[in-house]
mmCIF file of C-alpha atoms in Angstrom:
data_model
loop_
_atom_site.group_PDB
_atom_site.id
_atom_site.type_symbol
_atom_site.label_atom_id
_atom_site.label_comp_id
_atom_site.label_asym_id
_atom_site.label_seq_id
_atom_site.Cartn_x
_atom_site.Cartn_y
_atom_site.Cartn_z
ATOM 1 C CA UNK A 1 149.246 45.774 114.803
ATOM 2 C CA UNK A 2 147.959 48.591 112.577
ATOM 3 C CA UNK A 3 148.937 46.719 109.372
ATOM 4 C CA UNK A 4 147.082 43.609 110.573
ATOM 5 C CA UNK A 5 144.002 45.691 111.237
ATOM 6 C CA UNK A 6 144.178 47.231 107.772
ATOM 7 C CA UNK A 7 144.055 43.770 106.118
ATOM 8 C CA UNK A 8 142.060 41.182 108.124
ATOM 9 C CA UNK A 9 143.681 37.793 108.483
ATOM 10 C CA UNK A 10 142.013 34.959 106.474
ATOM 11 C CA UNK A 11 141.118 33.333 109.805
ATOM 12 C CA UNK A 12 139.170 36.490 110.699
ATOM 13 C CA UNK A 13 137.398 36.422 107.346
ATOM 14 C CA UNK A 14 136.332 32.848 108.047
ATOM 15 C CA UNK A 15 135.094 33.861 111.479
ATOM 16 C CA UNK A 16 133.074 36.643 109.882
ATOM 17 C CA UNK A 17 131.395 34.217 107.486
ATOM 18 C CA UNK A 18 130.511 31.859 110.354
ATOM 19 C CA UNK A 19 129.161 34.732 112.426
ATOM 20 C CA UNK A 20 126.912 35.930 109.621
ATOM 21 C CA UNK A 21 125.499 32.410 109.130
ATOM 22 C CA UNK A 22 124.493 31.893 112.773
ATOM 23 C CA UNK A 23 124.040 35.513 113.849
ATOM 24 C CA UNK A 24 126.989 37.597 115.063
ATOM 25 C CA UNK A 25 127.838 38.081 118.727
ATOM 26 C CA UNK A 26 130.047 40.559 120.517
ATOM 27 C CA UNK A 27 132.649 37.786 120.844
ATOM 28 C CA UNK A 28 132.736 37.439 117.043
ATOM 29 C CA UNK A 29 133.341 41.174 116.724
ATOM 30 C CA UNK A 30 136.176 40.968 119.244
ATOM 31 C CA UNK A 31 137.801 38.002 117.473
ATOM 32 C CA UNK A 32 137.616 39.618 114.050
ATOM 33 C CA UNK A 33 138.857 42.977 115.335
ATOM 34 C CA UNK A 34 141.691 41.365 117.254
ATOM 35 C CA UNK A 35 140.767 43.104 120.491
ATOM 36 C CA UNK A 36 139.234 42.109 123.804
ATOM 37 C CA UNK A 37 135.527 41.766 124.437
ATOM 38 C CA UNK A 38 135.786 44.656 126.895
ATOM 39 C CA UNK A 39 137.266 46.923 124.212
ATOM 40 C CA UNK A 40 134.358 46.149 121.901
ATOM 41 C CA UNK A 41 131.912 46.897 124.703
ATOM 42 C CA UNK A 42 133.570 50.249 125.408
ATOM 43 C CA UNK A 43 133.422 51.201 121.725
ATOM 44 C CA UNK A 44 129.757 50.251 121.427
ATOM 45 C CA UNK A 45 128.872 52.210 124.551
ATOM 46 C CA UNK A 46 130.638 55.333 123.342
ATOM 47 C CA UNK A 47 133.590 55.264 125.733
ATOM 48 C CA UNK A 48 136.310 57.772 124.907
ATOM 49 C CA UNK A 49 139.403 55.912 126.093
ATOM 50 C CA UNK A 50 139.913 53.564 123.141
ATOM 51 C CA UNK A 51 142.868 53.809 120.783
ATOM 52 C CA UNK A 52 142.123 55.041 117.238
ATOM 53 C CA UNK A 53 143.404 51.737 115.808
ATOM 54 C CA UNK A 54 141.148 49.644 118.034
ATOM 55 C CA UNK A 55 138.176 51.907 117.311
ATOM 56 C CA UNK A 56 138.705 51.538 113.572
ATOM 57 C CA UNK A 57 139.091 47.748 113.859
ATOM 58 C CA UNK A 58 135.904 47.348 115.900
ATOM 59 C CA UNK A 59 133.887 49.541 113.544
ATOM 60 C CA UNK A 60 135.102 47.508 110.566
ATOM 61 C CA UNK A 61 134.299 44.234 112.351
ATOM 62 C CA UNK A 62 130.789 45.453 113.126
ATOM 63 C CA UNK A 63 130.233 46.281 109.455
ATOM 64 C CA UNK A 64 131.705 42.972 108.337
ATOM 65 C CA UNK A 65 129.558 40.835 110.628
ATOM 66 C CA UNK A 66 126.414 42.947 110.525
ATOM 67 C CA UNK A 67 126.387 42.957 114.319
ATOM 68 C CA UNK A 68 123.713 45.096 115.982
ATOM 69 C CA UNK A 69 123.676 46.145 119.599
ATOM 70 C CA UNK A 70 121.222 44.393 121.909
ATOM 71 C CA UNK A 71 119.452 47.480 123.210
ATOM 72 C CA UNK A 72 118.152 45.717 126.311
ATOM 73 C CA UNK A 73 121.660 44.646 127.262
ATOM 74 C CA UNK A 74 123.020 48.123 126.573
ATOM 75 C CA UNK A 75 120.314 49.646 128.764
ATOM 76 C CA UNK A 76 121.492 47.561 131.706
ATOM 77 C CA UNK A 77 124.908 49.178 131.348
ATOM 78 C CA UNK A 78 124.040 52.759 130.383
ATOM 79 C CA UNK A 79 120.783 52.984 132.388
ATOM 80 C CA UNK A 80 119.190 54.536 129.303
ATOM 81 C CA UNK A 81 116.580 53.114 126.940
ATOM 82 C CA UNK A 82 117.420 55.285 123.898
ATOM 83 C CA UNK A 83 113.692 55.865 123.485
ATOM 84 C CA UNK A 84 111.413 58.851 124.069
ATOM 85 C CA UNK A 85 107.633 58.870 124.563
ATOM 86 C CA UNK A 86 105.530 61.225 122.431
ATOM 87 C CA UNK A 87 102.433 61.528 124.636
ATOM 88 C CA UNK A 88 99.384 62.984 122.897
ATOM 89 C CA UNK A 89 96.653 63.972 125.342
ATOM 90 C CA UNK A 90 93.866 63.530 122.809
ATOM 91 C CA UNK A 91 91.586 60.732 121.522
ATOM 92 C CA UNK A 92 93.001 58.616 118.709
ATOM 93 C CA UNK A 93 90.836 60.217 116.019
ATOM 94 C CA UNK A 94 92.304 63.656 116.756
ATOM 95 C CA UNK A 95 95.738 62.398 115.704
ATOM 96 C CA UNK A 96 94.396 62.022 112.173
ATOM 97 C CA UNK A 97 92.052 65.034 112.157
ATOM 98 C CA UNK A 98 94.496 67.712 113.258
ATOM 99 C CA UNK A 99 97.441 68.089 110.847
ATOM 100 C CA UNK A 100 99.518 69.847 113.533
ATOM 101 C CA UNK A 101 99.954 66.561 115.369
ATOM 102 C CA UNK A 102 101.292 64.770 112.303
ATOM 103 C CA UNK A 103 103.796 67.580 111.696
ATOM 104 C CA UNK A 104 105.031 67.429 115.287
ATOM 105 C CA UNK A 105 105.189 63.625 115.206
ATOM 106 C CA UNK A 106 107.143 63.547 111.944
ATOM 107 C CA UNK A 107 109.585 66.289 112.918
ATOM 108 C CA UNK A 108 110.230 64.907 116.413
ATOM 109 C CA UNK A 109 110.846 61.460 114.941
ATOM 110 C CA UNK A 110 113.362 62.877 112.465
ATOM 111 C CA UNK A 111 115.160 64.947 115.101
ATOM 112 C CA UNK A 112 115.459 61.973 117.466
ATOM 113 C CA UNK A 113 116.636 59.673 114.668
ATOM 114 C CA UNK A 114 119.679 61.907 114.214
ATOM 115 C CA UNK A 115 120.686 60.771 117.712
ATOM 116 C CA UNK A 116 119.720 57.122 117.097
ATOM 117 C CA UNK A 117 116.807 57.466 119.538
ATOM 118 C CA UNK A 118 113.420 55.849 118.932
ATOM 119 C CA UNK A 119 110.087 57.625 119.371
ATOM 120 C CA UNK A 120 107.171 55.798 120.991
ATOM 121 C CA UNK A 121 103.696 57.227 120.355
ATOM 122 C CA UNK A 122 101.329 57.016 123.343
ATOM 123 C CA UNK A 123 97.773 58.382 123.591
ATOM 124 C CA UNK A 124 96.347 59.689 126.852
ATOM 125 C CA UNK A 125 92.685 60.646 126.770
ATOM 126 C CA UNK A 126 91.220 58.546 129.587
ATOM 127 C CA UNK A 127 92.100 57.483 133.118
ATOM 128 C CA UNK A 128 93.045 53.991 131.903
ATOM 129 C CA UNK A 129 95.330 55.359 129.188
ATOM 130 C CA UNK A 130 96.884 57.813 131.639
ATOM 131 C CA UNK A 131 97.662 55.006 134.087
ATOM 132 C CA UNK A 132 99.198 52.954 131.276
ATOM 133 C CA UNK A 133 101.422 55.864 130.225
ATOM 134 C CA UNK A 134 102.606 56.417 133.793
ATOM 135 C CA UNK A 135 103.350 52.726 134.349
ATOM 136 C CA UNK A 136 105.364 52.629 131.143
ATOM 137 C CA UNK A 137 107.278 55.803 131.924
ATOM 138 C CA UNK A 138 107.983 54.830 135.528
ATOM 139 C CA UNK A 139 109.131 51.406 134.363
ATOM 140 C CA UNK A 140 112.226 52.936 132.771
ATOM 141 C CA UNK A 141 111.168 52.175 129.204
ATOM 142 C CA UNK A 142 111.836 55.741 128.030
ATOM 143 C CA UNK A 143 114.441 58.375 128.845
ATOM 144 C CA UNK A 144 112.008 61.273 128.567
ATOM 145 C CA UNK A 145 108.577 62.505 127.513
ATOM 146 C CA UNK A 146 107.430 64.946 124.840
ATOM 147 C CA UNK A 147 104.027 66.119 126.090
ATOM 148 C CA UNK A 148 101.644 67.248 123.328
ATOM 149 C CA UNK A 149 98.280 69.051 123.631
ATOM 150 C CA UNK A 150 98.093 68.886 127.410
ATOM 151 C CA UNK A 151 94.788 70.027 128.930
ATOM 152 C CA UNK A 152 94.552 72.186 132.036
ATOM 153 C CA UNK A 153 94.084 70.039 135.128
ATOM 154 C CA UNK A 154 95.404 66.863 133.478
ATOM 155 C CA UNK A 155 96.840 64.697 136.316
ATOM 156 C CA UNK A 156 99.609 63.575 133.969
ATOM 157 C CA UNK A 157 101.095 67.077 134.092
ATOM 158 C CA UNK A 158 101.295 66.906 137.884
ATOM 159 C CA UNK A 159 102.893 63.460 137.764
ATOM 160 C CA UNK A 160 105.525 64.507 135.232
ATOM 161 C CA UNK A 161 106.194 67.662 137.247
ATOM 162 C CA UNK A 162 107.477 65.455 140.082
ATOM 163 C CA UNK A 163 110.470 64.578 137.902
ATOM 164 C CA UNK A 164 109.741 60.888 137.337
ATOM 165 C CA UNK A 165 111.549 61.377 133.994
ATOM 166 C CA UNK A 166 112.655 64.483 132.088
ATOM 167 C CA UNK A 167 109.727 66.021 130.202
ATOM 168 C CA UNK A 168 109.168 68.883 127.776
ATOM 169 C CA UNK A 169 105.761 70.254 126.835
ATOM 170 C CA UNK A 170 104.573 71.646 123.525
ATOM 171 C CA UNK A 171 103.082 74.890 124.774
ATOM 172 C CA UNK A 172 102.794 76.054 128.373
ATOM 173 C CA UNK A 173 101.728 73.145 130.614
ATOM 174 C CA UNK A 174 99.027 74.929 132.589
ATOM 175 C CA UNK A 175 100.164 75.471 136.161
ATOM 176 C CA UNK A 176 103.426 73.530 135.829
ATOM 177 C CA UNK A 177 105.608 75.951 133.870
ATOM 178 C CA UNK A 178 108.154 76.078 136.697
ATOM 179 C CA UNK A 179 108.568 72.279 136.771
ATOM 180 C CA UNK A 180 108.206 71.269 133.113
ATOM 181 C CA UNK A 181 110.118 73.226 130.440
ATOM 182 C CA UNK A 182 108.137 74.004 127.309
ATOM 183 C CA UNK A 183 108.587 75.144 123.735
ATOM 184 C CA UNK A 184 105.781 77.292 122.378
ATOM 185 C CA UNK A 185 104.834 79.846 119.809
ATOM 186 C CA UNK A 186 104.195 83.341 121.144
ATOM 187 C CA UNK A 187 100.477 82.583 121.367
ATOM 188 C CA UNK A 188 99.403 85.837 122.991
ATOM 189 C CA UNK A 189 101.311 87.964 120.499
ATOM 190 C CA UNK A 190 99.945 85.913 117.601
ATOM 191 C CA UNK A 191 96.410 86.522 118.854
ATOM 192 C CA UNK A 192 97.158 90.233 119.141
ATOM 193 C CA UNK A 193 98.428 90.215 115.538
ATOM 194 C CA UNK A 194 95.218 88.621 114.285
ATOM 195 C CA UNK A 195 92.890 90.823 116.327
ATOM 196 C CA UNK A 196 94.706 93.994 115.247
ATOM 197 C CA UNK A 197 94.401 92.836 111.636
ATOM 198 C CA UNK A 198 90.629 92.387 111.960
ATOM 199 C CA UNK A 199 90.323 95.810 113.582
ATOM 200 C CA UNK A 200 92.352 97.332 110.732
ATOM 201 C CA UNK A 201 89.878 95.765 108.279
ATOM 202 C CA UNK A 202 87.193 97.982 109.814
ATOM 203 C CA UNK A 203 85.444 95.200 111.715
ATOM 204 C CA UNK A 204 83.463 96.479 114.714
ATOM 205 C CA UNK A 205 81.994 93.380 116.386
ATOM 206 C CA UNK A 206 84.822 90.844 116.533
ATOM 207 C CA UNK A 207 83.953 87.548 118.161
ATOM 208 C CA UNK A 208 86.273 84.794 119.302
ATOM 209 C CA UNK A 209 86.019 81.025 119.401
ATOM 210 C CA UNK A 210 88.323 80.295 122.334
ATOM 211 C CA UNK A 211 89.666 77.078 123.831
ATOM 212 C CA UNK A 212 91.149 78.035 127.201
ATOM 213 C CA UNK A 213 91.423 74.466 128.522
ATOM 214 C CA UNK A 214 93.914 73.340 125.871
ATOM 215 C CA UNK A 215 97.565 74.324 125.559
ATOM 216 C CA UNK A 216 97.969 77.778 123.994
ATOM 217 C CA UNK A 217 94.304 78.578 124.477
ATOM 218 C CA UNK A 218 94.541 80.891 127.510
ATOM 219 C CA UNK A 219 97.257 82.979 125.863
ATOM 220 C CA UNK A 220 95.306 83.320 122.611
ATOM 221 C CA UNK A 221 92.213 84.455 124.487
ATOM 222 C CA UNK A 222 94.298 86.948 126.452
ATOM 223 C CA UNK A 223 95.832 88.355 123.261
ATOM 224 C CA UNK A 224 92.367 88.949 121.818
ATOM 225 C CA UNK A 225 91.301 90.744 124.995
ATOM 226 C CA UNK A 226 94.503 92.796 125.095
ATOM 227 C CA UNK A 227 93.610 94.425 121.781
ATOM 228 C CA UNK A 228 89.847 94.861 122.212
ATOM 229 C CA UNK A 229 89.728 95.705 125.896
ATOM 230 C CA UNK A 230 86.151 96.526 126.865
ATOM 231 C CA UNK A 231 84.956 95.687 123.361
ATOM 232 C CA UNK A 232 85.692 92.006 124.075
ATOM 233 C CA UNK A 233 82.139 91.489 125.318
ATOM 234 C CA UNK A 234 81.229 88.235 127.046
ATOM 235 C CA UNK A 235 78.566 87.517 124.426
ATOM 236 C CA UNK A 236 81.205 87.740 121.680
ATOM 237 C CA UNK A 237 83.361 84.946 123.160
ATOM 238 C CA UNK A 238 82.392 81.284 122.935
ATOM 239 C CA UNK A 239 84.453 78.647 124.758
ATOM 240 C CA UNK A 240 85.081 75.188 123.320
ATOM 241 C CA UNK A 241 86.683 72.117 124.883
ATOM 242 C CA UNK A 242 88.998 71.166 122.024
ATOM 243 C CA UNK A 243 90.507 72.353 118.746
ATOM 244 C CA UNK A 244 88.193 70.409 116.432
ATOM 245 C CA UNK A 245 86.063 71.063 113.338
ATOM 246 C CA UNK A 246 82.863 70.030 115.129
ATOM 247 C CA UNK A 247 83.625 72.312 118.069
ATOM 248 C CA UNK A 248 84.221 75.221 115.684
ATOM 249 C CA UNK A 249 80.906 74.698 113.903
ATOM 250 C CA UNK A 250 78.983 74.419 117.183
ATOM 251 C CA UNK A 251 80.675 77.523 118.589
ATOM 252 C CA UNK A 252 79.917 79.555 115.454
ATOM 253 C CA UNK A 253 76.278 78.491 115.667
ATOM 254 C CA UNK A 254 76.157 79.673 119.289
ATOM 255 C CA UNK A 255 77.936 82.930 118.448
ATOM 256 C CA UNK A 256 75.451 83.732 115.669
ATOM 257 C CA UNK A 257 72.579 83.051 118.047
ATOM 258 C CA UNK A 258 74.020 85.296 120.785
ATOM 259 C CA UNK A 259 75.464 88.004 118.530
ATOM 260 C CA UNK A 260 73.831 87.944 115.082
ATOM 261 C CA UNK A 261 75.532 91.255 114.261
ATOM 262 C CA UNK A 262 79.041 89.789 114.552
ATOM 263 C CA UNK A 263 81.153 90.860 111.561
ATOM 264 C CA UNK A 264 84.450 89.054 112.308
ATOM 265 C CA UNK A 265 85.563 85.919 114.131
ATOM 266 C CA UNK A 266 88.977 84.950 115.439
ATOM 267 C CA UNK A 267 89.132 81.186 115.987
ATOM 268 C CA UNK A 268 91.883 79.830 118.251
ATOM 269 C CA UNK A 269 92.905 77.177 115.696
ATOM 270 C CA UNK A 270 92.566 76.492 111.984
ATOM 271 C CA UNK A 271 90.316 73.499 112.660
ATOM 272 C CA UNK A 272 87.976 75.653 114.718
ATOM 273 C CA UNK A 273 88.020 78.247 111.937
ATOM 274 C CA UNK A 274 87.211 75.607 109.314
ATOM 275 C CA UNK A 275 84.180 74.537 111.355
ATOM 276 C CA UNK A 276 83.146 78.187 111.692
ATOM 277 C CA UNK A 277 83.385 78.681 107.917
ATOM 278 C CA UNK A 278 81.132 75.694 107.317
ATOM 279 C CA UNK A 279 78.526 76.998 109.763
ATOM 280 C CA UNK A 280 78.627 80.501 108.280
ATOM 281 C CA UNK A 281 78.021 79.022 104.825
ATOM 282 C CA UNK A 282 75.088 77.013 106.191
ATOM 283 C CA UNK A 283 73.674 80.191 107.757
ATOM 284 C CA UNK A 284 73.948 82.101 104.463
ATOM 285 C CA UNK A 285 76.709 84.450 105.668
ATOM 286 C CA UNK A 286 79.330 85.396 103.081
ATOM 287 C CA UNK A 287 83.019 85.307 103.982
ATOM 288 C CA UNK A 288 84.629 87.810 104.123
ATOM 289 C CA UNK A 289 81.854 90.176 102.921
ATOM 290 C CA UNK A 290 79.533 89.630 105.887
ATOM 291 C CA UNK A 291 81.898 88.015 108.370
ATOM 292 C CA UNK A 292 85.704 87.907 108.248
ATOM 293 C CA UNK A 293 87.323 84.798 109.715
ATOM 294 C CA UNK A 294 90.846 84.315 111.086
ATOM 295 C CA UNK A 295 92.509 81.190 112.418
ATOM 296 C CA UNK A 296 95.685 80.175 114.189
ATOM 297 C CA UNK A 297 98.382 77.649 113.095
ATOM 298 C CA UNK A 298 98.774 77.994 109.304
ATOM 299 C CA UNK A 299 98.243 74.275 108.976
ATOM 300 C CA UNK A 300 97.435 72.496 105.723
ATOM 301 C CA UNK A 301 93.752 73.116 106.466
ATOM 302 C CA UNK A 302 94.224 76.891 106.153
ATOM 303 C CA UNK A 303 95.134 76.517 102.485
ATOM 304 C CA UNK A 304 92.300 74.092 101.720
ATOM 305 C CA UNK A 305 89.279 75.947 103.136
ATOM 306 C CA UNK A 306 86.898 77.930 100.939
ATOM 307 C CA UNK A 307 87.894 80.709 101.014
ATOM 308 C CA UNK A 308 91.532 80.092 102.051
ATOM 309 C CA UNK A 309 92.096 81.089 105.642
ATOM 310 C CA UNK A 310 93.877 84.149 106.976
ATOM 311 C CA UNK A 311 95.755 82.768 109.967
ATOM 312 C CA UNK A 312 98.686 83.008 112.343
ATOM 313 C CA UNK A 313 101.682 80.882 111.422
ATOM 314 C CA UNK A 314 103.431 79.109 114.252
ATOM 315 C CA UNK A 315 106.745 77.428 113.292
ATOM 316 C CA UNK A 316 105.837 73.839 114.164
ATOM 317 C CA UNK A 317 108.945 72.311 112.583
ATOM 318 C CA UNK A 318 111.143 74.480 114.766
ATOM 319 C CA UNK A 319 108.936 73.823 117.805
ATOM 320 C CA UNK A 320 109.506 70.082 117.330
ATOM 321 C CA UNK A 321 113.261 70.443 116.825
ATOM 322 C CA UNK A 322 113.589 72.665 119.898
ATOM 323 C CA UNK A 323 111.494 70.302 122.018
ATOM 324 C CA UNK A 324 113.842 67.447 121.175
ATOM 325 C CA UNK A 325 116.888 69.618 121.836
ATOM 326 C CA UNK A 326 115.618 70.724 125.245
ATOM 327 C CA UNK A 327 114.642 67.171 126.211
ATOM 328 C CA UNK A 328 118.005 65.680 125.248
ATOM 329 C CA UNK A 329 119.757 68.385 127.254
ATOM 330 C CA UNK A 330 117.653 67.399 130.260
ATOM 331 C CA UNK A 331 118.421 63.709 129.728
ATOM 332 C CA UNK A 332 122.137 64.560 129.670
ATOM 333 C CA UNK A 333 121.605 66.697 132.808
ATOM 334 C CA UNK A 334 122.664 69.823 131.005
ATOM 335 C CA UNK A 335 121.109 73.275 131.557
ATOM 336 C CA UNK A 336 117.886 73.739 129.582
ATOM 337 C CA UNK A 337 115.056 76.238 129.710
ATOM 338 C CA UNK A 338 111.738 77.007 128.034
ATOM 339 C CA UNK A 339 111.674 78.675 124.626
ATOM 340 C CA UNK A 340 109.193 81.009 122.918
ATOM 341 C CA UNK A 341 109.166 81.247 119.128
ATOM 342 C CA UNK A 342 107.758 84.120 117.025
ATOM 343 C CA UNK A 343 104.522 83.962 115.030
ATOM 344 C CA UNK A 344 103.571 85.565 111.711
ATOM 345 C CA UNK A 345 100.295 86.836 110.240
ATOM 346 C CA UNK A 346 99.460 85.102 106.940
ATOM 347 C CA UNK A 347 96.869 86.986 104.867
ATOM 348 C CA UNK A 348 94.468 85.071 102.627
ATOM 349 C CA UNK A 349 90.941 85.604 101.342
ATOM 350 C CA UNK A 350 88.917 84.861 104.506
ATOM 351 C CA UNK A 351 89.918 88.169 106.149
#
């Protein structure tokens, strides 16, 4: 038996050629391997109880014929789709504006590919898009959800918290931390690092461009307040609705109007900080001479601003890898819990 498997019979080689011409089937694989159709099915579905000789023969027959598994048919057997949804709770244009999203998308795709799992990108920024995501998820098309940039009060968080499918959030999913595991940078500590740095620079009136409605935002605002205490005056804090360049510029304009004596600004993201830098330049304020500026992320943008941005580095590549790891543990019904990853202050010319 083993010697026959080592050297395929000419009849098997002929069967392989015929299979390749018309498209190979599982029956062709079984014939060429010299095993039953059921044995081939068990091998393809990862069953353990297959002899080493049969396993080797089936693997060789698959390579010879070029046979690929019909994923729909496999899903009927395994009850799994071998796909994961990457749900971005932002408008389409934000996917291309914010480099953090592209890093997370790329790294999650790579991590899932190591397990032969596909990633499906879905956007959720309106009621219609949210309904479409939920229909797709509830329809069994994915084994789990990676939830990115969730906003406080988003109904999707509540739906996923019911356990319709396993889900993992990037950052704390406001109000659902007990139901949805998350992987996040230590946002509050990162904000404390930045605020302490600005204080150490001798800055007296430190403002903040905050975004408390978006993931990570409440913790970053709290970290700023932890350091400044009573000096975190209401007039020195401007709230925005998203981490965007336009929001940063508008917030900086408002901050200058309310507190013209501000001498430092901590923006809750690099994009917000980039918008603030542009507005300061328009207003004739020099950075860092008149106003120091700090961001959060250490994205590509931080290295491209003028001047380059002092910021807080969050390890996005590791965040993505850990999100995938936690999600796959949940899919396999293994123990999994939330994870917090350390941040680092990166000093550049803006502060």
